[in-house]
Coordinates of C-alpha atoms in Angstrom, one line a residue:
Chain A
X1040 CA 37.2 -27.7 -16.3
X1041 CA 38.3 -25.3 -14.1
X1042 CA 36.3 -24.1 -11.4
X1043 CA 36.8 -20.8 -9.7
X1044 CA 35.8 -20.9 -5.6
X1045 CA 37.4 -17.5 -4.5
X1046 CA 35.5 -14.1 -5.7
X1047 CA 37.4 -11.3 -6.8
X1048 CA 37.8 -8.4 -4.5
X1049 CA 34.9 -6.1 -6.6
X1050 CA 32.9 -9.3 -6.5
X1051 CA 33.1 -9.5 -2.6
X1052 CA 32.3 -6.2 -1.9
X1053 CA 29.5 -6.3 -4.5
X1054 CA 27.8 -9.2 -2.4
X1055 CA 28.7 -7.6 0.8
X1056 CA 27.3 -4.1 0.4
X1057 CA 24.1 -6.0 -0.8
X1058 CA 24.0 -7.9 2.1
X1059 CA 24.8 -4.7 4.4
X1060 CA 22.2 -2.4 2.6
X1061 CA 19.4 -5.1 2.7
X1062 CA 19.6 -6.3 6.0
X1063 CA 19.6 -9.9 3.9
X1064 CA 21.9 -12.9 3.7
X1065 CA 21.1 -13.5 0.2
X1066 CA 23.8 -16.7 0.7
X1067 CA 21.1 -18.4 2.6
X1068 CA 19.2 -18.4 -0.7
X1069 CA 19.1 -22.5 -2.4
X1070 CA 17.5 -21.1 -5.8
X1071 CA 14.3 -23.1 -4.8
X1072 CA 11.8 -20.9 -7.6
X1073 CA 9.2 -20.3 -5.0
X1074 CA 9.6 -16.4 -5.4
X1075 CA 9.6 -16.3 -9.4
X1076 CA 6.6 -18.8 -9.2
X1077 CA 4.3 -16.2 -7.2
X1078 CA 5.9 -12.8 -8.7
X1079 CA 3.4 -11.2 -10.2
X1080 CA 5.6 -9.5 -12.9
X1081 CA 7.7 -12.3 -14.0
X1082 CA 5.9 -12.2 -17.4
X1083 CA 7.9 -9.1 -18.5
X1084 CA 10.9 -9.5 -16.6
X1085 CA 14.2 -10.4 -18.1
X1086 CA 15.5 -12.3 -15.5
X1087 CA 13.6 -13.7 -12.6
X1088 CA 14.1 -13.1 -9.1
X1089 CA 15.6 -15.8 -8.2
X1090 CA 18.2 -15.3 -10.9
X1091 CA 18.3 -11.8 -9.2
X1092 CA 19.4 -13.5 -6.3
X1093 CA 22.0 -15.6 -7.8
X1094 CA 23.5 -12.8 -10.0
X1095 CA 23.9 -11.5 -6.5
X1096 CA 25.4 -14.5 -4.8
X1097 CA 28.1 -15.1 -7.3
X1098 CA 29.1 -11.4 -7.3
X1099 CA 27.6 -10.5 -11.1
X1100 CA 26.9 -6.7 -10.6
X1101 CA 27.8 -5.7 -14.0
X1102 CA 25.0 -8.3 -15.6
X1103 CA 22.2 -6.5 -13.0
X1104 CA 23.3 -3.3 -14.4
X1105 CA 20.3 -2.8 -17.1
X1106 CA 18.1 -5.2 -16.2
X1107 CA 14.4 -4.5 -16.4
X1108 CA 13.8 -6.8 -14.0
X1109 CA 14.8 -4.6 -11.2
X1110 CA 12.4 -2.0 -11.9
X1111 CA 9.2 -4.2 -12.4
X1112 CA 9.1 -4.5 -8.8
X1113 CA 6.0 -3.5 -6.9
X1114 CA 7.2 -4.0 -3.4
X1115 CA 4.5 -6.5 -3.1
X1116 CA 5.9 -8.8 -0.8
X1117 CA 4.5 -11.9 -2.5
X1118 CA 7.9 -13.5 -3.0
X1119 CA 8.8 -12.4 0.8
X1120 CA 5.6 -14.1 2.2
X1121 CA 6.6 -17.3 0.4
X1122 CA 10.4 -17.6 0.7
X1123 CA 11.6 -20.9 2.9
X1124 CA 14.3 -19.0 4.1
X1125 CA 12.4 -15.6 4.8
X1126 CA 14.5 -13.6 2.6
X1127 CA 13.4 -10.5 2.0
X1128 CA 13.6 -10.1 -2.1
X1129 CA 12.2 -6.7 -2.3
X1130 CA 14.6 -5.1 0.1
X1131 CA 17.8 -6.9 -2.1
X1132 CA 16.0 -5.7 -5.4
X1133 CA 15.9 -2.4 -3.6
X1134 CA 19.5 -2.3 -2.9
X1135 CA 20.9 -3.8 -5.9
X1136 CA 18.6 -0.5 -8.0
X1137 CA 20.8 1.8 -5.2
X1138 CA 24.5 0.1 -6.1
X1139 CA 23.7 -0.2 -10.0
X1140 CA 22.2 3.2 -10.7
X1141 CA 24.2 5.7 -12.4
X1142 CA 25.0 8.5 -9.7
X1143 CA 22.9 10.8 -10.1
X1144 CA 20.2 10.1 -12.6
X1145 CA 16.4 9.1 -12.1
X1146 CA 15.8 5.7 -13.8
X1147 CA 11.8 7.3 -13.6
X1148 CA 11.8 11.5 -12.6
X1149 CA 8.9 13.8 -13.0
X1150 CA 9.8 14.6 -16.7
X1151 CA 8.6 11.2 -17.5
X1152 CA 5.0 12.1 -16.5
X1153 CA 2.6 12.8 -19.0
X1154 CA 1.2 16.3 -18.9
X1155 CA -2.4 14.5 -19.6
X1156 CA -1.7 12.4 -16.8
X1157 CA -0.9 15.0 -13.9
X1158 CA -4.0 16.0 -13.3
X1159 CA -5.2 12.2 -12.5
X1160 CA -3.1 11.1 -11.0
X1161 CA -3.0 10.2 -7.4
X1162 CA -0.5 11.6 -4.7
X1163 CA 0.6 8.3 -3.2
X1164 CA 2.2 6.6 -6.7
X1165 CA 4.0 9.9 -7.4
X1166 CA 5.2 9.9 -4.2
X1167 CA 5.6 5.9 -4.6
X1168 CA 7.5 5.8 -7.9
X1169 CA 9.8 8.6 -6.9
X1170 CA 11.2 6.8 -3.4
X1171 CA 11.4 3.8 -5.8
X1172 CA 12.4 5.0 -8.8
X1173 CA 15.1 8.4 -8.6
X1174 CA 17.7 9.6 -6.1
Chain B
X1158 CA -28.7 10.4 19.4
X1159 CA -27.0 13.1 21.2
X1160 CA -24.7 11.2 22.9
X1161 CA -21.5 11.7 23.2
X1162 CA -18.7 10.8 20.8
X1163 CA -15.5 9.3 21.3
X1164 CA -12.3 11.2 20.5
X1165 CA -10.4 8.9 18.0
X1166 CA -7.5 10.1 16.0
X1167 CA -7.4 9.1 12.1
X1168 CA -4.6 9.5 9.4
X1169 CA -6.4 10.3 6.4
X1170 CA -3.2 10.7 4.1
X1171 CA -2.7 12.9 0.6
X1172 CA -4.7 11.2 -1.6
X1173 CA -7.9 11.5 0.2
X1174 CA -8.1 15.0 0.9
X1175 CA -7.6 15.1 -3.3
X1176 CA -8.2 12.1 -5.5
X1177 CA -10.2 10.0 -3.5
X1178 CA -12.4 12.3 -0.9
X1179 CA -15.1 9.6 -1.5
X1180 CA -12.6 7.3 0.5
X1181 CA -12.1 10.1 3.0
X1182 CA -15.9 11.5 3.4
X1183 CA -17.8 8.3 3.9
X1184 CA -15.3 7.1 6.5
X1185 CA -15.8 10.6 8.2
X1186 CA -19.6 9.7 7.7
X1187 CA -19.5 6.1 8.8
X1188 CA -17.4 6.7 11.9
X1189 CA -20.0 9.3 12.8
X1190 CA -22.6 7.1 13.0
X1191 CA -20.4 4.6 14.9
X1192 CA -19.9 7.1 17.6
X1193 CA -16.6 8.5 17.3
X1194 CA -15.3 11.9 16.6
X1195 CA -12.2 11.8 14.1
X1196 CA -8.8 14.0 15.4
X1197 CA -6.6 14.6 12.6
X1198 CA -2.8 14.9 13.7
X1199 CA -2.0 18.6 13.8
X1200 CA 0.7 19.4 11.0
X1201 CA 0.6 16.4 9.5
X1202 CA 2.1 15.7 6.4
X1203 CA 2.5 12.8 3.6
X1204 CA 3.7 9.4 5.2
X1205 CA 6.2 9.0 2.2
X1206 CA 3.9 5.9 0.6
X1207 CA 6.8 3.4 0.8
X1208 CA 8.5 2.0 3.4
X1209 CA 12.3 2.5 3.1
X1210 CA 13.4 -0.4 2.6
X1211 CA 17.6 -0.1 2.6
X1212 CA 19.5 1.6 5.4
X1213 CA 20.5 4.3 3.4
X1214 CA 16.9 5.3 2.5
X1215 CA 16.5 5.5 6.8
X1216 CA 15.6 9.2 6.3
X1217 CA 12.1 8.2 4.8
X1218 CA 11.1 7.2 8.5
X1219 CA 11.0 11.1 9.4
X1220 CA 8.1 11.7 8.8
X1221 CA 5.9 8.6 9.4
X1222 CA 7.5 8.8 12.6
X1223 CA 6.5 12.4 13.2
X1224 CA 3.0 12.1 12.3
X1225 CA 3.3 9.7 15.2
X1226 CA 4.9 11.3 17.5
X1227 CA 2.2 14.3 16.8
X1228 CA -0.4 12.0 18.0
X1229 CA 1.4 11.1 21.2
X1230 CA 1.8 14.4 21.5
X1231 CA -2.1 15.4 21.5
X1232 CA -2.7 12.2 24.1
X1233 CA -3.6 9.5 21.5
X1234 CA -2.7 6.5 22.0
X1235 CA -4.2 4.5 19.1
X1236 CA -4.4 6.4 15.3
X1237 CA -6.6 4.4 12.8
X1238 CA -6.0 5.0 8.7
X1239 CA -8.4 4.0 5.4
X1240 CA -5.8 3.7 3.0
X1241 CA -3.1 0.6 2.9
X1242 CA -0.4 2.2 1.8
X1243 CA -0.7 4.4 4.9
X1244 CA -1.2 2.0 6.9
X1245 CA 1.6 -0.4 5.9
X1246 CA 3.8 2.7 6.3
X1247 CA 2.8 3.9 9.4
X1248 CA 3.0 0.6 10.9
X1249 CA 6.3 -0.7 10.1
X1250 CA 8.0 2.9 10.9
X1251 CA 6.3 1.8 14.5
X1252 CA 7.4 -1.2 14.7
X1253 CA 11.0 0.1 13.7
X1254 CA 11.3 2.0 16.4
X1255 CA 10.4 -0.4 18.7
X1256 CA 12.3 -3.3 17.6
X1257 CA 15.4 -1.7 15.9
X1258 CA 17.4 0.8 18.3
X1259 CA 19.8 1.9 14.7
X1260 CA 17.1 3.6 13.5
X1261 CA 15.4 4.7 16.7
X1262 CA 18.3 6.4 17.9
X1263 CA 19.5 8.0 14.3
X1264 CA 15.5 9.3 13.7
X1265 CA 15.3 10.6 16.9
X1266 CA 18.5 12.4 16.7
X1267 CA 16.7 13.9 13.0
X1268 CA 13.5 14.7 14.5
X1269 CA 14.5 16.4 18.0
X1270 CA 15.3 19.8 16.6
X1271 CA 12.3 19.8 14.6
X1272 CA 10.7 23.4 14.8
X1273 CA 6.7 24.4 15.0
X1274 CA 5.5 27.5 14.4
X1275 CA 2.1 28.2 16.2
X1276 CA 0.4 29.5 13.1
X1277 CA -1.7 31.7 15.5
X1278 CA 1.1 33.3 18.0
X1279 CA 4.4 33.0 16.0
X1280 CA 5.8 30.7 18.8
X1281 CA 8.2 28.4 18.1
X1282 CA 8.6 25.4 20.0
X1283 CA 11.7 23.2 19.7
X1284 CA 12.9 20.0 21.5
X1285 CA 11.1 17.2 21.1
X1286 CA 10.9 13.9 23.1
X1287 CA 12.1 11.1 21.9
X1288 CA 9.7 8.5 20.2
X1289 CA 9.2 5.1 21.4
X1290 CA 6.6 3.0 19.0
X1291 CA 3.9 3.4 21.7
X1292 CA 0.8 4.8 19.3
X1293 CA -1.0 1.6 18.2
X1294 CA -1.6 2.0 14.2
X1295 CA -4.8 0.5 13.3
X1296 CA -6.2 -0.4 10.0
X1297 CA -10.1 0.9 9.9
X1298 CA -11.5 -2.9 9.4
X1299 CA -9.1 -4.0 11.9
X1300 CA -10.6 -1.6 14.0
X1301 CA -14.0 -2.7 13.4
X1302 CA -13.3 -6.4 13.7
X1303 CA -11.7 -6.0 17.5
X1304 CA -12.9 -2.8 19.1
X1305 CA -16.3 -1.7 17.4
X1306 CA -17.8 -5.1 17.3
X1307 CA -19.6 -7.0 14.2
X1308 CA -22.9 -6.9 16.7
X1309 CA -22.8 -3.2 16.9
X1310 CA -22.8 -3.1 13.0
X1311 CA -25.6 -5.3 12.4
X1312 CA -27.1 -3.2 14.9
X1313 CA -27.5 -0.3 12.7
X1314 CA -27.8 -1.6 9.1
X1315 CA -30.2 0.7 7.6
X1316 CA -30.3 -0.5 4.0
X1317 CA -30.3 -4.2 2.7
X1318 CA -27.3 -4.7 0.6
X1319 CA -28.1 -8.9 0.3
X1320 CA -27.8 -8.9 -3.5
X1321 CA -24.4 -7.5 -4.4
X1322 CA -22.1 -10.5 -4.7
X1323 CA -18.6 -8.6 -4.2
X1324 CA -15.1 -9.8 -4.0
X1325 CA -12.9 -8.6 -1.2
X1326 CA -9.2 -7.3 -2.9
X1327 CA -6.7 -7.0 -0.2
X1328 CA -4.2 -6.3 -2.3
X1329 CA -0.6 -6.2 -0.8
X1330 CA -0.1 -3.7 1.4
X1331 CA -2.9 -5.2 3.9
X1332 CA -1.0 -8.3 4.6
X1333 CA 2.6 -8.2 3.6
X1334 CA 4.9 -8.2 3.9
X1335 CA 4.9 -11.4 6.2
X1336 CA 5.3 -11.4 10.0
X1337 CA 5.3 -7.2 10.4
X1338 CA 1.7 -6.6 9.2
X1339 CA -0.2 -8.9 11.2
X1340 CA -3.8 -7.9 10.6
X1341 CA -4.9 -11.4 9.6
X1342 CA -2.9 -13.6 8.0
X1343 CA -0.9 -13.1 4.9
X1344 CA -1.9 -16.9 2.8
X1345 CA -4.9 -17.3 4.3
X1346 CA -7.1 -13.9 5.2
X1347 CA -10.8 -13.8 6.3
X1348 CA -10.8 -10.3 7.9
X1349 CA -12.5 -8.2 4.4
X1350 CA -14.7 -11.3 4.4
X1351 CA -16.1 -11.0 7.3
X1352 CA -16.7 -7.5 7.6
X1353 CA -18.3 -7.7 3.7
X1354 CA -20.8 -10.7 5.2
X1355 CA -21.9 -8.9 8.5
X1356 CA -22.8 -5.5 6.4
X1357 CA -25.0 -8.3 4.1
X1358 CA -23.0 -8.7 0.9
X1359 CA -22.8 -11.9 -0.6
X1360 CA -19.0 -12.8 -0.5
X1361 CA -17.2 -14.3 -3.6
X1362 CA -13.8 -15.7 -3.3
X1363 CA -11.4 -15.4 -5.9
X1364 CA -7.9 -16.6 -6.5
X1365 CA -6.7 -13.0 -7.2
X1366 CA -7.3 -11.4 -3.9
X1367 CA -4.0 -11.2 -2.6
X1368 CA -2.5 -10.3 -6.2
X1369 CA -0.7 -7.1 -6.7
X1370 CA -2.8 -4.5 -9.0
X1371 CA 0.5 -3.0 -10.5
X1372 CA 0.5 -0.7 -7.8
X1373 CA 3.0 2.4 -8.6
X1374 CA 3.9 0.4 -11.9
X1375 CA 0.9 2.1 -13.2
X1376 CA 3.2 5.0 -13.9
X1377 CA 6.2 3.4 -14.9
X1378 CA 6.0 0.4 -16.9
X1379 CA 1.9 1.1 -17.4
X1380 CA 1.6 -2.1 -19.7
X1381 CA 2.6 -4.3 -17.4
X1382 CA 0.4 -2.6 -14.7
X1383 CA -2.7 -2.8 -16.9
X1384 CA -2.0 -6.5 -17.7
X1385 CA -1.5 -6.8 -13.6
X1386 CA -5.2 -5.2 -13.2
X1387 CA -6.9 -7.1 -16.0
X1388 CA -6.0 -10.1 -14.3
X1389 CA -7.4 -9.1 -11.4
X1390 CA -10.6 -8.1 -13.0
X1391 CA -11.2 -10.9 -15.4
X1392 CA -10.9 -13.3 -12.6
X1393 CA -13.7 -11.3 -10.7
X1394 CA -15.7 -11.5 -13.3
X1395 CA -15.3 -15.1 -14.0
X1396 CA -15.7 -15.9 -10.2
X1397 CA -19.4 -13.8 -10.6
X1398 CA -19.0 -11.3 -9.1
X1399 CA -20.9 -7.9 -9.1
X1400 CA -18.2 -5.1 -7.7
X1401 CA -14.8 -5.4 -6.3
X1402 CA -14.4 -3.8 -2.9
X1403 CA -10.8 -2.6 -2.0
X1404 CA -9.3 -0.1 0.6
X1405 CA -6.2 1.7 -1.0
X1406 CA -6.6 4.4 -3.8
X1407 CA -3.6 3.2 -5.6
X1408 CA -6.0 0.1 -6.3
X1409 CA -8.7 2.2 -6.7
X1410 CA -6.5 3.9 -9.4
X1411 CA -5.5 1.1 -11.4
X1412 CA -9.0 -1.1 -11.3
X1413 CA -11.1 1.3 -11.7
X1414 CA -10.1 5.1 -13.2
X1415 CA -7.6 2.9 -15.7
X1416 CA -10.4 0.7 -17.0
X1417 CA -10.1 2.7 -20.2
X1418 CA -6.7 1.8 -20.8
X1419 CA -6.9 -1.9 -19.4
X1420 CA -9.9 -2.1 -22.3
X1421 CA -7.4 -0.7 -24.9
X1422 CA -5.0 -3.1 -24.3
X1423 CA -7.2 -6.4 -24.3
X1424 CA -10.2 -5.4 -26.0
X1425 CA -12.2 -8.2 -24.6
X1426 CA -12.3 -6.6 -21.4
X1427 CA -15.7 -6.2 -19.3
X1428 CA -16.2 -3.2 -17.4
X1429 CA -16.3 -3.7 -13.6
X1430 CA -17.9 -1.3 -10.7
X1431 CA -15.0 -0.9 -7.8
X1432 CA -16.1 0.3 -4.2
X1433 CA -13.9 1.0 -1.3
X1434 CA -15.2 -0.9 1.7
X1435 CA -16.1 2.7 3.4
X1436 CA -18.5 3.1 0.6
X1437 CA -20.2 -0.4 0.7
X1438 CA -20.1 0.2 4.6
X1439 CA -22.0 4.0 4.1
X1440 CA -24.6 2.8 1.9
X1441 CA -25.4 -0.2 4.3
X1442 CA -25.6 2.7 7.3
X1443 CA -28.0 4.7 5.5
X1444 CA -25.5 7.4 4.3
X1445 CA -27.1 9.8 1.5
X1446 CA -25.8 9.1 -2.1
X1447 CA -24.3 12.2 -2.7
X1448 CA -21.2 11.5 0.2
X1449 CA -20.7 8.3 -1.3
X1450 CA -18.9 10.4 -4.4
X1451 CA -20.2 7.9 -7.0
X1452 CA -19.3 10.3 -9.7
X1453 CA -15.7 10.0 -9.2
X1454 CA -15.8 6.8 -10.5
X1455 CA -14.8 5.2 -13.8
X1456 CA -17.4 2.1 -13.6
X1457 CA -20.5 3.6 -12.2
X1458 CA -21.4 1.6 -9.4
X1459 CA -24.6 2.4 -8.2
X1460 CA -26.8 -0.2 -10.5
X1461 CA -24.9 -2.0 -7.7
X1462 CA -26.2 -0.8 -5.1
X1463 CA -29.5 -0.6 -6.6
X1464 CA -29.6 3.4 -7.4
X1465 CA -31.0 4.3 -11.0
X1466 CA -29.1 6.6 -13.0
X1467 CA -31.6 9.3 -11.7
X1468 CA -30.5 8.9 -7.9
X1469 CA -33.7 7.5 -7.0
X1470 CA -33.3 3.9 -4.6
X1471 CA -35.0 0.7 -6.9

C-alpha cells in the first residue's frame, strides 16, 4: 500500500490559509473526540468536528465544500472550553465557511427570512446570522 | 431616599430598546433602587452580536471598539451590560486591543477619522485618540457579586420570592469561550447561583446550564434550534423546577417566544415560564408589575411569582 507523506501544493495552502485566518494550529489536533462529544449540534451534523479538523489537516477542502456541518455552528465555545490542546474549533469552522463559500453568495441572506417572522424577531440573531452566515 | 446617585455607564444594546424592553426597563428600575444613575454612551450603536472571529472579519471590532472609546470619552471608566451577547462582544474587542497590537493598531487607524456631528450645532469634530482597552466591561451580575455587595441586596428585599424553585441558564456567551470571559468559571460556575439564592429563590441545578439554546440557529437551521431548546427545557422540568432565569434575549427568544414551535415539533412538550434575572431581581425589590413587562412573554410567568391573572399579589 502506498502511502502518500507530501501534500500537494493546493492542499498546503489549503491547511495554511486555515491556519493563518484562524489564528489555530489545527496540526496540534490528535483526533481525541472531546469536541464532537460536548457539541451540542452533532446530532444533525454530517460530519463531526473533529472530522472537521481532520478534513483540515490532511488538506481535504473540496470534501468541506457542502457540508452542513459548518453551518450548525453556534459559536458556543463548548468544544473550545474542552479541547486538551486549546484549539479554538469555532474560529477554524469560521474560516474554513470564508475559503469554501462561493464568492459572493450568502449561504443564509435576508431573503431567507420569513415575512411572518420579521416582525419577531430579535435584532441581535439577525445581526448574528448575517456576520455568520453571508459576505 | 434622596440621596445621591452614582453615575454608572450601561450598554443596553438593540434588542432592548425593541424586543426585550422588559430586559432593559427593570434593569433601569433595579439599578435605581441600588443607587446608581445609568449613562448611556452618546451615539452608540449595535455592538455587531458576534465576535469576529478570523482576521479578515477584523473590521467587526469598529464598532464595539467605538462604543468604548465613547465611554472613555465621557470619563467612564467601567461600562456594565444586561445582555451576553453584548457583553461577550464588548469584552473580547477590550481585551483585543489590549493584548493584540495587529488589531489595535489597524482599528485605530479605521476609527481615527471617524466624524461626529453635534446634532445641536452642526459641528463636526474629527481626530480621535487612539484606544487602549482601559474601560472595564462588566456583566450586570458580575457587577453585583463584586462591587454592589450580596449584603446590600438582602438589605432591600421587599418581597419574599422563597417558593420559586428556578434554574439558573448561563448559556454560552457568559462563560466561553475559555480563558477571555472570566466571570466565573466556564466547567464549573456558581456566580447566577448565588445571586438567585441571596434574592430568596430556591436554586435547582441542572445538567443543561451551560448548553447552547440554538442561539442564532433559531433562524437558520430552526429544527435543530428547537430540538437544542427542548433539551434545555425538558431537563428543567425534569430537575423540578418552576421558571428558568436567563440573561440574553437570544435565549429569551428561543426558550420562551418559540415555545410554540418547540411544542409543534415534540408534542410532549410542557410549557415553561422564562425570566431574565433583572426581572426575578425587580419583583424581589418591590418593582410594580407593570415594568416587569410580563405581557411580552410567551409562558406567562407571574403564577410564578405569585400574581393572579388579575394583577393582584396571592
Amino acid at each position: 500500500m502506498r502511502i502518500k507523506l507530501k501534500f500537494e501544493e493546493n492542499e498546503k495552502k489549503f491547511i495554511d490559509r486555515v491556519n493563518e485566518l484562524s489564528g489555530e494550529n489545527v496540526y496540534s489536533c490528535y483526533q481525541c473526540g472531546n469536541c464532537s462529544s460536548g457539541c451540542p449540534f452533532v446530532f444533525e451534523m454530517d460530519i463531526l468536528p473533529n472530522q472537521i479538523i481532520r478534513l483540515v489537516q490532511m488538506g481535504r477542502e473540496e470534501e468541506l465544500i457542502g457540508s452542513k456541518a459548518l453551518f450548525l455552528c453556534a459559536s458556543c465555545f463548548t468544544c473550545q472550553s474542552r479541547c486538551p490542546k486549546g484549539i479554538n474549533i469555532a474560529n477554524v469552522a469560521e474560516a474554513v465557511r470564508h475559503l469554501i463559500e462561493p464568492k459572493g453568495k450568502d449561504y443564509f441572506g435576508p431573503q431567507e427570512i420569513p415575512a411572518e417572522l420579521a416582525d419577531e424577531l430579535p435584532q441581535q440573531a439577525l445581526v448574528a446570522v448575517y456576520r455568520k452566515f453571508s459576505k | 431616599m434622596g440621596n445621591k446617585k452614582t453615575k454608572l455607564h450601561y450598554y443596553p444594546g438593540c434588542t432592548l430598546k425593541e424586543k426585550t424592553t422588559n430586559l432593559d426597563d427593570t434593569t433601569y428600575a433595579v439599578m435605581d433602587l441600588l443607587g446608581y444613575e445609568l449613562i448611556e454612551p452618546e451615539n452608540w450603536t449595535c455592538c455587531g452580536a458576534e465576535f469576529p472571529l478570523t482576521e479578515e472579519k477584523i473590521v467587526g471590532l469598529a464598532a464595539p471598539v467605538r462604543i468604548l472609546r465613547q465611554v472613555k470619552l465621557e470619563g467612564g471608566n467601567k461600562v456594565f451590560t444586561v445582555c451576553s451577547f453584548c457583553f461577550n462582544v464588548l469584552k473580547r474587542a477590550n481585551e483585543a486591543m489590549v493584548t493584540d497590537p495587529l488589531k489595535h493598531k489597524r482599528i485605530n487607524a479605521f476609527l481615527k477619522d471617524d466624524i461626529t456631528i453635534d446634532r445641536v450645532t452642526g459641528d463636526k469634530t474629527t481626530g480621535f485618540p487612539e484606544y487602549n482597552g482601559d474601560v472595564s466591561v462588566l456583566h450586570l451580575l458580575e457587577f453585583i457579586r463584586d462591587e454592589v455587595g450580596y449584603e446590600k441586596i438582602r438589605a432591600l428585599i421587599k418581597r419574599d420570592l422563597g417558593k420559586v424553585k428556578v434554574v439558573p441558564y448561563y448559556g454560552c456567551r457568559l462563560l466561553r469561550p475559555k480563558g477571555k470571559i472570566g466571570i466565573d468559571k466556564p466547567d464549573d460556575p456558581s456566580i447566577f447561583e448565588e445571586f438567585l439564592e441571596n434574592i430568596g429563590c430556591e436554586v435547582i441545578d441542572f445538567p443543561f446550564k451551560q448548553e447552547c439554546c440554538g442561539s442564532y440557529l433559531s433562524l437558520s437551521m430552526p429544527d435543530a434550534a428547537s430540538e437544542a431548546s427542548y433539551n434545555v427545557l425538558r431537563s428543567a422540568k425534569l430537575n423540578g423546577a418552576d421558571v428558568l432565569a436567563l440573561s440574553c434575549p437570544l435565549c429569551y427568544y428561543n426558550l420562551d417566544r418559540r415555545q410554540d414551535r418547540i411544542k409543534e415539533k415534540f408534542p410532549e412538550f410542557h410549557e415553561m415560564p422564562v425570566l431574565f434575572f433583572t426581572q426575578l431581581l425587580a419583583w424581589a425589590l418591590g418593582v410594580d408589575e407593570e415594568i416587569l413587562g410580563l405581557d411580552q412573554h410567551f409562558c406567562d410567568p407571574r403564577s410564578v411569582l405569585g400574581i393572579d391573572k388579575s394583577g393582584v399579589e396571592i
